[in-house]
Coordinates of C-alpha atoms in Angstrom, one line a residue:
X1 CA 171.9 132.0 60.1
X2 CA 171.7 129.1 58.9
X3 CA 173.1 125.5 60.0
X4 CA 173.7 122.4 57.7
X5 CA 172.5 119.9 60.7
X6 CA 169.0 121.9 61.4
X7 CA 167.0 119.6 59.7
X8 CA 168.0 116.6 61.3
X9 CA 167.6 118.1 64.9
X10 CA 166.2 115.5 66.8
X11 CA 168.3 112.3 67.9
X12 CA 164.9 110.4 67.7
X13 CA 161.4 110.3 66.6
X14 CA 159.0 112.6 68.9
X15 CA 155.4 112.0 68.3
X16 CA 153.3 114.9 66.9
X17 CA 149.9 113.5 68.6
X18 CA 149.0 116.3 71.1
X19 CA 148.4 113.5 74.0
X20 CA 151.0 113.4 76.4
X21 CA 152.0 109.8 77.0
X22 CA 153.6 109.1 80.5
X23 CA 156.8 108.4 78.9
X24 CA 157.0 111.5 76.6
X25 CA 155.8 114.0 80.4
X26 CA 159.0 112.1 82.2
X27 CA 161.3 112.1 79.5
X28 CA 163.9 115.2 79.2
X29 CA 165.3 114.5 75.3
X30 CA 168.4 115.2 74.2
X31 CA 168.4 117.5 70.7
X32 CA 171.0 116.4 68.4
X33 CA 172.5 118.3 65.7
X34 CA 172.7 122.0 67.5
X35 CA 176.4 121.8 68.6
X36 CA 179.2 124.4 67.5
X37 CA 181.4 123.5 69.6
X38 CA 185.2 124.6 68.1
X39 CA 187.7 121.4 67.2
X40 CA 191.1 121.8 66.5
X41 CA 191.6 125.6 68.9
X42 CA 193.9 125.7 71.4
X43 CA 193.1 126.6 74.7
X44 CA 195.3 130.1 74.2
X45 CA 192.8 131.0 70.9
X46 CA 189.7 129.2 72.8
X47 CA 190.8 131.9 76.1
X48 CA 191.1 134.8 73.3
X49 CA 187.6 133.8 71.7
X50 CA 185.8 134.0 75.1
X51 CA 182.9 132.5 73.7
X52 CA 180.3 131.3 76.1
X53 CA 179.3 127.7 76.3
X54 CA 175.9 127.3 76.5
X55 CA 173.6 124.2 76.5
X56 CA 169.7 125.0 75.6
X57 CA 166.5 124.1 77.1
X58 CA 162.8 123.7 76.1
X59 CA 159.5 123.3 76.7
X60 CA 157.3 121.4 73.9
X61 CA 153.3 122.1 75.1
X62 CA 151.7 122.2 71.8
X63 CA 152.5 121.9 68.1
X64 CA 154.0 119.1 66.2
X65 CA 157.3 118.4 66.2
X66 CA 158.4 120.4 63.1
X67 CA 157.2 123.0 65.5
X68 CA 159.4 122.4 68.2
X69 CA 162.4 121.7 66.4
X70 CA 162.1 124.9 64.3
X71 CA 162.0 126.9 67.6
X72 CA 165.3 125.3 69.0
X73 CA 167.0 125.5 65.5
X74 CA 166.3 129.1 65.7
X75 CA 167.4 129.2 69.1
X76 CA 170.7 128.1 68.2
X77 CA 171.1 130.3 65.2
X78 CA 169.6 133.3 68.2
X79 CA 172.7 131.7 70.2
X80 CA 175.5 131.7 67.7
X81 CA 174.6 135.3 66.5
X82 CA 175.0 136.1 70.3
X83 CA 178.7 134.4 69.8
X84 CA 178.1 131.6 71.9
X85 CA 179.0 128.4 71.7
X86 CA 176.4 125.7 71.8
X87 CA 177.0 122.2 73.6
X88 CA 173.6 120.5 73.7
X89 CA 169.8 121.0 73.5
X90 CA 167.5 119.3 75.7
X91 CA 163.5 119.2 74.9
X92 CA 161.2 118.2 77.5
X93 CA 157.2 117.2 76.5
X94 CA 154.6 118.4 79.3
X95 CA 151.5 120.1 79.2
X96 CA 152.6 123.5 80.6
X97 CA 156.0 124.9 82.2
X98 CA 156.5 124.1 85.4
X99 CA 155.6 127.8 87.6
X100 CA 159.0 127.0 90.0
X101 CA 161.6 126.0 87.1
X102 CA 160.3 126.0 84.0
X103 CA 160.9 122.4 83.5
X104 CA 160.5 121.1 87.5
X105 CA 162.9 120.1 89.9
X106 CA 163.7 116.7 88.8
X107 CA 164.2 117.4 85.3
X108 CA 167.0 120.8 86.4
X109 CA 168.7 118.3 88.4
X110 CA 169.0 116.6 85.3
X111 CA 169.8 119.5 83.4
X112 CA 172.2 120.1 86.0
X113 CA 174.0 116.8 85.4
X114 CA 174.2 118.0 81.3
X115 CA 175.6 121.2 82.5
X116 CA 178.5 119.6 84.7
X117 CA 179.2 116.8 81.9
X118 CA 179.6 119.2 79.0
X119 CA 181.8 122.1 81.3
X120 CA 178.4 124.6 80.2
X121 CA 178.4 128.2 81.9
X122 CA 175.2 129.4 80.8
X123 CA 171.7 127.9 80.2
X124 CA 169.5 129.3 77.9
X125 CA 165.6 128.4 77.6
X126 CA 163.1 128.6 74.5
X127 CA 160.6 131.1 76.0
X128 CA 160.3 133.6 78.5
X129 CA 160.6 132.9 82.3
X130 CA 159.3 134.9 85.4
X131 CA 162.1 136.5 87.7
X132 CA 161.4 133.7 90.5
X133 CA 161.8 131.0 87.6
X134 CA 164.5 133.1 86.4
X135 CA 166.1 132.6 90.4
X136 CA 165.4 129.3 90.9
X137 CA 166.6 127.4 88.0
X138 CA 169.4 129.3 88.7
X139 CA 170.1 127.9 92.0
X140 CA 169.8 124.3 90.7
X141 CA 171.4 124.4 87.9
X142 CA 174.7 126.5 89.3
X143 CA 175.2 128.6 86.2
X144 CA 174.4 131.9 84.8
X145 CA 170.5 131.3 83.2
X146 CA 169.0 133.4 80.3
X147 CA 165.7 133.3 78.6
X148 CA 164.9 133.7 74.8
X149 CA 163.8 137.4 75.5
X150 CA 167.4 138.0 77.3
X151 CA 168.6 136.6 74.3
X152 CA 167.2 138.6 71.7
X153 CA 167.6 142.0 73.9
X154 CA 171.7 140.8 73.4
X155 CA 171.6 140.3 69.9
X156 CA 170.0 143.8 69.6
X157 CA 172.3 145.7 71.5
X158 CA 175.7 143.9 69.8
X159 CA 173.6 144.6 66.3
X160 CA 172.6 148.4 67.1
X161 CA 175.1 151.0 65.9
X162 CA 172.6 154.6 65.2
X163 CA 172.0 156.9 68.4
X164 CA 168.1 156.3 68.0
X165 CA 168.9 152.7 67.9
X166 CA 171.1 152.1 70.7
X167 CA 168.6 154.2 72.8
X168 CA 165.7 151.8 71.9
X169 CA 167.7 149.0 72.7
X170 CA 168.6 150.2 75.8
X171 CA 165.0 151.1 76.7
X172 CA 164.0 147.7 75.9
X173 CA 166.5 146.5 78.0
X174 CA 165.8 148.4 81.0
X175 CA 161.9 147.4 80.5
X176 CA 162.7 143.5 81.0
X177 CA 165.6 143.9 83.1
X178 CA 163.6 146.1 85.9
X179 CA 160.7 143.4 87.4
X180 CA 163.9 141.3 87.3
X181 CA 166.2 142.7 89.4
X182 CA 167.7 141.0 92.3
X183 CA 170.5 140.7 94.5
X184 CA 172.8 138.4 96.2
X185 CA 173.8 138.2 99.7
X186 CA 172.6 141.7 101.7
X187 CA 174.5 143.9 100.3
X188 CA 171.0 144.4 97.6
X189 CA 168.6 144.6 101.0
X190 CA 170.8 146.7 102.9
X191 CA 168.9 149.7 104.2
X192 CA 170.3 153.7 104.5
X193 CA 169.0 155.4 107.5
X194 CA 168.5 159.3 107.9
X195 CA 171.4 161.6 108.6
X196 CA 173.2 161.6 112.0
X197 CA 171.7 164.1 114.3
X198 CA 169.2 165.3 112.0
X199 CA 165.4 166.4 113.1
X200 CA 164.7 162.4 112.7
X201 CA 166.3 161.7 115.3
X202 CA 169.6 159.3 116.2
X203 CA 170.5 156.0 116.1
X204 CA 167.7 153.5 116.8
X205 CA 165.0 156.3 115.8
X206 CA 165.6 157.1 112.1
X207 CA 163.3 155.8 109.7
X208 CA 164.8 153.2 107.3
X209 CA 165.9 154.8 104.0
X210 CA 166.2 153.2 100.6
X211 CA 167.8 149.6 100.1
X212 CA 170.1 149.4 97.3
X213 CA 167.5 147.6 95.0
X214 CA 164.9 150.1 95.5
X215 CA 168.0 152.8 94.7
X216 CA 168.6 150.6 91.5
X217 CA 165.2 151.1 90.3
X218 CA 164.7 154.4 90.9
X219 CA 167.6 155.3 88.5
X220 CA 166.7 152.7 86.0
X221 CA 163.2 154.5 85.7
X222 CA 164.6 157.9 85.9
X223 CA 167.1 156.5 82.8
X224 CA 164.0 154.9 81.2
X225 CA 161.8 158.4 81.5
X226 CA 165.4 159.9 80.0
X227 CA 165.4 157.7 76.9
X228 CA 161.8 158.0 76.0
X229 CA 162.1 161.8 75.8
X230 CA 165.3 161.2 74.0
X231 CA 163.4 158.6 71.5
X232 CA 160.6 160.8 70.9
X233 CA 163.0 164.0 69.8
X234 CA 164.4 161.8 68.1
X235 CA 161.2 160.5 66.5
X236 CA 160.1 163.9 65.5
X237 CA 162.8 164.4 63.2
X238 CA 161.8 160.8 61.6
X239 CA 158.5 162.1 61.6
X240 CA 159.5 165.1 59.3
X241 CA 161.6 163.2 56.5
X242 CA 158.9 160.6 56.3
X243 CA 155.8 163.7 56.2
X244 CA 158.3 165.0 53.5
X245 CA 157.8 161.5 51.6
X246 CA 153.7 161.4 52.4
X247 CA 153.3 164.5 50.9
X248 CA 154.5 163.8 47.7
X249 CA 153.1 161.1 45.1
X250 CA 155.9 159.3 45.1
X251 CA 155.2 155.3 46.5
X252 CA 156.0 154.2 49.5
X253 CA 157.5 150.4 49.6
X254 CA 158.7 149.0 52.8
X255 CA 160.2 145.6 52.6
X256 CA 159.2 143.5 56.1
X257 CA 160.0 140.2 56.5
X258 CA 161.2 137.7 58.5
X259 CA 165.5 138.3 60.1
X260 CA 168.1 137.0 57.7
X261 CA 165.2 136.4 55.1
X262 CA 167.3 138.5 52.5
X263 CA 165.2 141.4 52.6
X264 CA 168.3 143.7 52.4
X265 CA 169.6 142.1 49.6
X266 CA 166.7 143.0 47.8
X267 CA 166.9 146.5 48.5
X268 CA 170.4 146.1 47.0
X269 CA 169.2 144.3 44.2
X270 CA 166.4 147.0 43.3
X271 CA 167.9 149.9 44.2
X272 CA 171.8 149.9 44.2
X273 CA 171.5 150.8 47.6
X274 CA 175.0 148.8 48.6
X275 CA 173.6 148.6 52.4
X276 CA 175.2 145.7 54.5
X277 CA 174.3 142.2 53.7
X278 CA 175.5 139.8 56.2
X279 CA 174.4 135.9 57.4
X280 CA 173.6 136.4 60.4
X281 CA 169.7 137.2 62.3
X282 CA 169.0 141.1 63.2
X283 CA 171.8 142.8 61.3
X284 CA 169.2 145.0 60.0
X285 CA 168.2 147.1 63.2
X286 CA 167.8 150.7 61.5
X287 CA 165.8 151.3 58.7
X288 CA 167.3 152.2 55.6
X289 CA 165.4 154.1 52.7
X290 CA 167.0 154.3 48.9
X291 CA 164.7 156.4 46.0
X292 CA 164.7 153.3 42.5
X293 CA 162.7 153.7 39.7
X294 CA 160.2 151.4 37.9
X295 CA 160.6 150.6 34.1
X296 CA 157.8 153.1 33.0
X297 CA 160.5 155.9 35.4
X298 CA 157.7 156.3 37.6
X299 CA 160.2 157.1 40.9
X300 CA 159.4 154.9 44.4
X301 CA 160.9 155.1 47.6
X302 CA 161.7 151.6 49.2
X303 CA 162.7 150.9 52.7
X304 CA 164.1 148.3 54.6
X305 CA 162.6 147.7 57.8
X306 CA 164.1 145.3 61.0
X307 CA 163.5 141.8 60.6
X308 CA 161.2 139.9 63.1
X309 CA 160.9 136.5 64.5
X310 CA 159.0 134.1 66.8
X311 CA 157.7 135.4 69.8
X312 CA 159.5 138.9 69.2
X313 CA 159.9 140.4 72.6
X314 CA 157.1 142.7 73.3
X315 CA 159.8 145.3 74.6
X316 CA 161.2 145.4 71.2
X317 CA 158.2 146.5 69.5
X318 CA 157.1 149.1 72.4
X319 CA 160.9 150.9 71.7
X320 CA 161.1 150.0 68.3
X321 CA 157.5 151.4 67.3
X322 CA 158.9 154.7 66.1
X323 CA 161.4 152.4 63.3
X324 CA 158.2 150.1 62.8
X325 CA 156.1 152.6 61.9
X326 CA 157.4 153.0 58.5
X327 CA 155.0 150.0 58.0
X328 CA 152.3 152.0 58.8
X329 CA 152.4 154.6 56.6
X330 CA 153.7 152.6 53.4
X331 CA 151.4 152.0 50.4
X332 CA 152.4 148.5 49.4
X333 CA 154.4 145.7 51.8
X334 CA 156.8 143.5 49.9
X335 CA 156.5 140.8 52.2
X336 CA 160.4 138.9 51.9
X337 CA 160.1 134.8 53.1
X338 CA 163.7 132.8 53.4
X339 CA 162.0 129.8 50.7
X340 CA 165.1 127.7 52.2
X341 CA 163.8 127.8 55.8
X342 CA 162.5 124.4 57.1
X343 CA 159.2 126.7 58.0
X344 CA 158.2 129.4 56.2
X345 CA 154.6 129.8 56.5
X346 CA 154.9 129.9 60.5
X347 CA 157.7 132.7 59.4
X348 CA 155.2 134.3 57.6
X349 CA 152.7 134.5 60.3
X350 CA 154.8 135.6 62.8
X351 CA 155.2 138.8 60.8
X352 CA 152.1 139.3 59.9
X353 CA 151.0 139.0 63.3
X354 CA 153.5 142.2 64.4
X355 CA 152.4 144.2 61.5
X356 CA 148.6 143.4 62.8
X357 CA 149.7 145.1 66.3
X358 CA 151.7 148.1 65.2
X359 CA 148.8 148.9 62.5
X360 CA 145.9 148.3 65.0
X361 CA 148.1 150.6 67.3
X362 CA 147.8 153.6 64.7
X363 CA 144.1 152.9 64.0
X364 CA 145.0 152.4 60.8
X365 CA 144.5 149.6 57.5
X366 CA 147.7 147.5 56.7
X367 CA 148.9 148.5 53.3
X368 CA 148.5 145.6 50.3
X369 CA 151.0 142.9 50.9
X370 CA 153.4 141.0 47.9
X371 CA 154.2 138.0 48.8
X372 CA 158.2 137.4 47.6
X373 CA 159.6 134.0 48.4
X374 CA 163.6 134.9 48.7
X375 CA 166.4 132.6 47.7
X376 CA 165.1 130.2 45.0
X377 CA 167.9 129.6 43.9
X378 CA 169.1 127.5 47.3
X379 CA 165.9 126.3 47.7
X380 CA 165.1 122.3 46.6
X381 CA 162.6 121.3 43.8
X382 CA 160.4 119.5 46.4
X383 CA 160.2 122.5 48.8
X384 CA 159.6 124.8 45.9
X385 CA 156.7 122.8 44.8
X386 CA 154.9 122.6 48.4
X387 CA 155.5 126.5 48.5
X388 CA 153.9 127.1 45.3
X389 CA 150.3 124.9 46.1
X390 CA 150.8 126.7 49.8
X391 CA 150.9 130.3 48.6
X392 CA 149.5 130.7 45.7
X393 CA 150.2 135.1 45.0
X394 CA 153.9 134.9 45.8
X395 CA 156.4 135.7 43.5
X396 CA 159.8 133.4 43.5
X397 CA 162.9 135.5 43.3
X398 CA 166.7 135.1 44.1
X399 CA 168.0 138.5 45.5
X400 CA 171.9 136.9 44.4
X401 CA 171.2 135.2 40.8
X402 CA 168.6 138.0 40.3
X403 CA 166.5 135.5 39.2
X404 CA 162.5 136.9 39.1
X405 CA 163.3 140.5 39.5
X406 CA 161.7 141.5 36.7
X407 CA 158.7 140.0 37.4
X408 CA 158.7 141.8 40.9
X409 CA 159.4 145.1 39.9
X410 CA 156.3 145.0 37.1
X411 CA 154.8 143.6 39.9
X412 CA 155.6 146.5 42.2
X413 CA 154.7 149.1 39.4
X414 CA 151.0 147.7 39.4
X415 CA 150.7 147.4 43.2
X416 CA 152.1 151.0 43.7
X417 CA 150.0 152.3 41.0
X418 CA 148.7 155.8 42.3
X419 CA 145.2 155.1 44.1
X420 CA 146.1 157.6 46.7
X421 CA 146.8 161.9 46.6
X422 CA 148.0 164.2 48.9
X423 CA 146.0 167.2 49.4
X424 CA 146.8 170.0 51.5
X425 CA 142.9 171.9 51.7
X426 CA 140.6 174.3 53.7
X427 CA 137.4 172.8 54.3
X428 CA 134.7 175.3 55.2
X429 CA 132.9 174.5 58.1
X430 CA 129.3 173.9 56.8
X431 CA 130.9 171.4 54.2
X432 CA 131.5 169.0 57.2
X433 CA 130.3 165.9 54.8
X434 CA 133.5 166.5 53.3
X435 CA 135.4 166.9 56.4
X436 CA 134.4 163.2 57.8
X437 CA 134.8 161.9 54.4
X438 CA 138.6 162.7 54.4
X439 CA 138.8 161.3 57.8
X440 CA 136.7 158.1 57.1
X441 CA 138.7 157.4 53.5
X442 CA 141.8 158.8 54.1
X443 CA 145.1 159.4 56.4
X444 CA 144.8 162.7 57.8
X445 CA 148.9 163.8 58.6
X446 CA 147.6 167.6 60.1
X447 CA 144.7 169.2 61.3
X448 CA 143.9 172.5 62.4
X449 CA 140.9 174.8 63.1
X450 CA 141.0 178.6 61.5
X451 CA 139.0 181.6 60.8
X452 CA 137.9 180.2 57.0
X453 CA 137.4 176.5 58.2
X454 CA 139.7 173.3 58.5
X455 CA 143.1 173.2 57.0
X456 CA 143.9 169.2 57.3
X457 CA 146.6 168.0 54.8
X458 CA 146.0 164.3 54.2
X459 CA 146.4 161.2 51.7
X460 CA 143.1 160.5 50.4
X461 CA 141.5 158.2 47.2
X462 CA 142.3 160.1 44.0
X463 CA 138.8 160.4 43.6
X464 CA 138.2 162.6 46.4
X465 CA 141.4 164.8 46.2
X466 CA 139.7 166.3 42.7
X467 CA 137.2 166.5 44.6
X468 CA 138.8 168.6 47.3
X469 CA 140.7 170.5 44.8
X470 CA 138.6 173.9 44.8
X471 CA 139.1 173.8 48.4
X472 CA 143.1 173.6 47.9
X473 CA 145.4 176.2 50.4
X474 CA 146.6 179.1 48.8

């Protein structure tokens, strides 16, 4: 999502130079330019709106100050999308959060005073915080606090609308929310003894039971070992559409990308696919698949994967590995960058970085990439030209005008071209040169041991799959 005051987000000049000057540790800045705060509501629509008033918080410890201010922008557009309502946003320099409160005492008292002054019920700060950071900066700041993780987790949840997606939502949910559990007052420590003139004895010699926290997460793991197996049924029938697309020879095209970068209205734009195109970040969380065809009527198969972003919650990608690995098994990334974001390149190295852990994950080699710089046509002359010296391969497209379309999909065809086969072969057991060849070159889908040798179906270099071909299963 995108806001018209981003770029001017700081009421005054913050030095980049990584020294912290005395001034720049003390100083807890105000950010200007992040408010959405409603004018001209009543206080009858503002009660029916029940949006919550937040004012954001963060820590700047390295980076230059396009840095920083990027990662707040994006935190309000995190916040918005959550349908909150953002007051302020408050930047404090120091070398490293504080371990207590994230930005010390003196500086929540502070934020304290903000929170009062602008009638805020909710903090929310620009990384992730321990549960006894979490409890403390609580306590001094009086209202409800949330971290970026917390955050995103929401945004999910609102945004997930499938069965396997609302389970891996949940999951992820459960996985943060457990070390950060808590309770207030005794009714959370309270403990349930044994039962009244049982073999343990009566009162004054019973044992002490479970408290109500340690009953808490005892169900939330039971739920958690619940959703997994649910998640992995569920992943087996993924499994079987997308071995149904492996085994042909038709090309696999995932589109991955930064959130709201536009990469479903490309999919639109190639394939008719008339999936839901909306301004807002993650409202892409299941992946959709659509069969186009490229000028020469060669047939592909492109999918639309869930967006990432900065410091994506590492929940996320555990319950959402099973959506993610669609990456995995593609044969060409088209790699979709918002060209109207005030930083793209860090965009594009966030992503990158998340398709370096699910593919190291699987053992396997990431698929070629395309570079596709999205919305030219919103994007100003000056930014265009810094884009163009700072990545040189990318194609410039606009999803809406459909400006540079043709150029990607020629593009696509010559990426996609055929390098790979899929062969479904017994490999007698004294040819085991053959065997390690289609394990070292290839990605093996099946393997099994019989009377006549090795039956392994696979995906292999065309050059080895005529190869293989005497050895093909009747």
């Amino acid at each position: 999502m995108t806001h018209p005051e981003f770029p001017d987000v700081f009421a005054e000049d913050i030095p980049s130079s990584g020294e912290l000057a005395l001034e720049d540790r003390s100083a807890l800045r105000r950010v200007s330019g992040l408010s959405t705060e409603l004018v001209d509501i009543s206080e009858v629509e503002y009660r029916q709106l029940r949006l919550e008033r937040v004012v954001l918080v963060g820590v700047w410890t390295e980076g230059s100050a396009a840095d920083v201010k990027a990662s707040m922008a994006e935190l309000a557009a995190l916040a918005e999308t959550a349908g909150s309502q953002v007051l302020e946003g408050l930047i404090q320099r120091r070398d490293k959060p504080d371990a207590s409160t994230y930005i010390g005492s003196g500086k929540a008292r502070e934020l304290r005073e903000v929170v009062v002054a602008t009638g805020a019920d909710t903090v929310i700060c620009d990384g992730e915080l321990s549960p006894a950071q979490l409890t403390a900066l609580e306590k001094a700041v009086k209202v409800k606090v949330i971290d970026r993780t917390a955050l995103i987790l929401d945004i999910f949840a609102q945004h997930a609308h499938t069965r396997e997606g609302k389970a891996q939502v949940s999951l992820a949910q459960m996985e943060y929310m457990l070390p950060r559990l808590r309770g207030w007052g005794e009714s959370m420590s309270r403990q349930a003894g044994g039962r009244a003139g049982g073999s343990t004895g009566g009162v004054g010699l019973r044992g002490p039971g479970e408290t109500k926290i340690e009953t808490d997460r005892r169900r939330i793991r039971e739920r958690m070992a619940k959703l997994r197996r649910d998640i992995k049924g569920m992943k087996q029938a993924r499994d079987t559409q997308r071995d149904r697309r492996l085994s042909s020879d038709v090309p696999s095209i995932a589109i991955v990308g930064y959130t709201n970068g536009g990469k479903s209205s490309l999919l639109n734009a190639l394939t008719g696919a008339g999936v839901l195109v909306q301004d807002a970040l993650f409202a892409t969380l299941e992946p959709t698949t659509r069969r186009g065809h490229f000028d020469d009527g060669r047939p592909f198969v492109l999918t639309d994967t869930v967006g990432f972003v900065r410091h994506l919650p590492t929940q996320l990608v555990e319950a959402f590995r099973s959506t993610l690995e669609e990456v995995v098994d593609a044969d060409l990334l088209v790699h979709v960058v918002d060209g109207s974001d005030v930083n793209p390149v860090a965009q594009i190295e966030a992503v990158r970085q998340v398709i370096r852990d699910v593919v190291s994950d699987h053992d396997g080699r990431p698929a070629p990439e395309l570079l596709v710089v999205n919305k030219a046509d919103v994007t100003g002359d000056l930014a265009m030209a810094k884009l163009r010296r700072a990545l040189p391969g990318a194609l410039f497209v606009s999803a809406t005008t459909r400006e540079g379309l043709d150029m990607l999909r020629r593009r696509m065809a010559e990426l996609a071209a055929p390098t790979e086969a899929a062969i479904d072969v017994v490999i007698p057991y004294h040819r085991g040169d053959l065997l390690a060849r289609v394990h070292a070159d290839g990605r093996v889908q099946e393997s099994q041991h019989n009377a006549d040798g090795t039956r392994i179906r696979a995906r292999v270099p065309v050059a080895l799959a005529a190869r293989l071909r005497e050895f093909a299963s009747t």
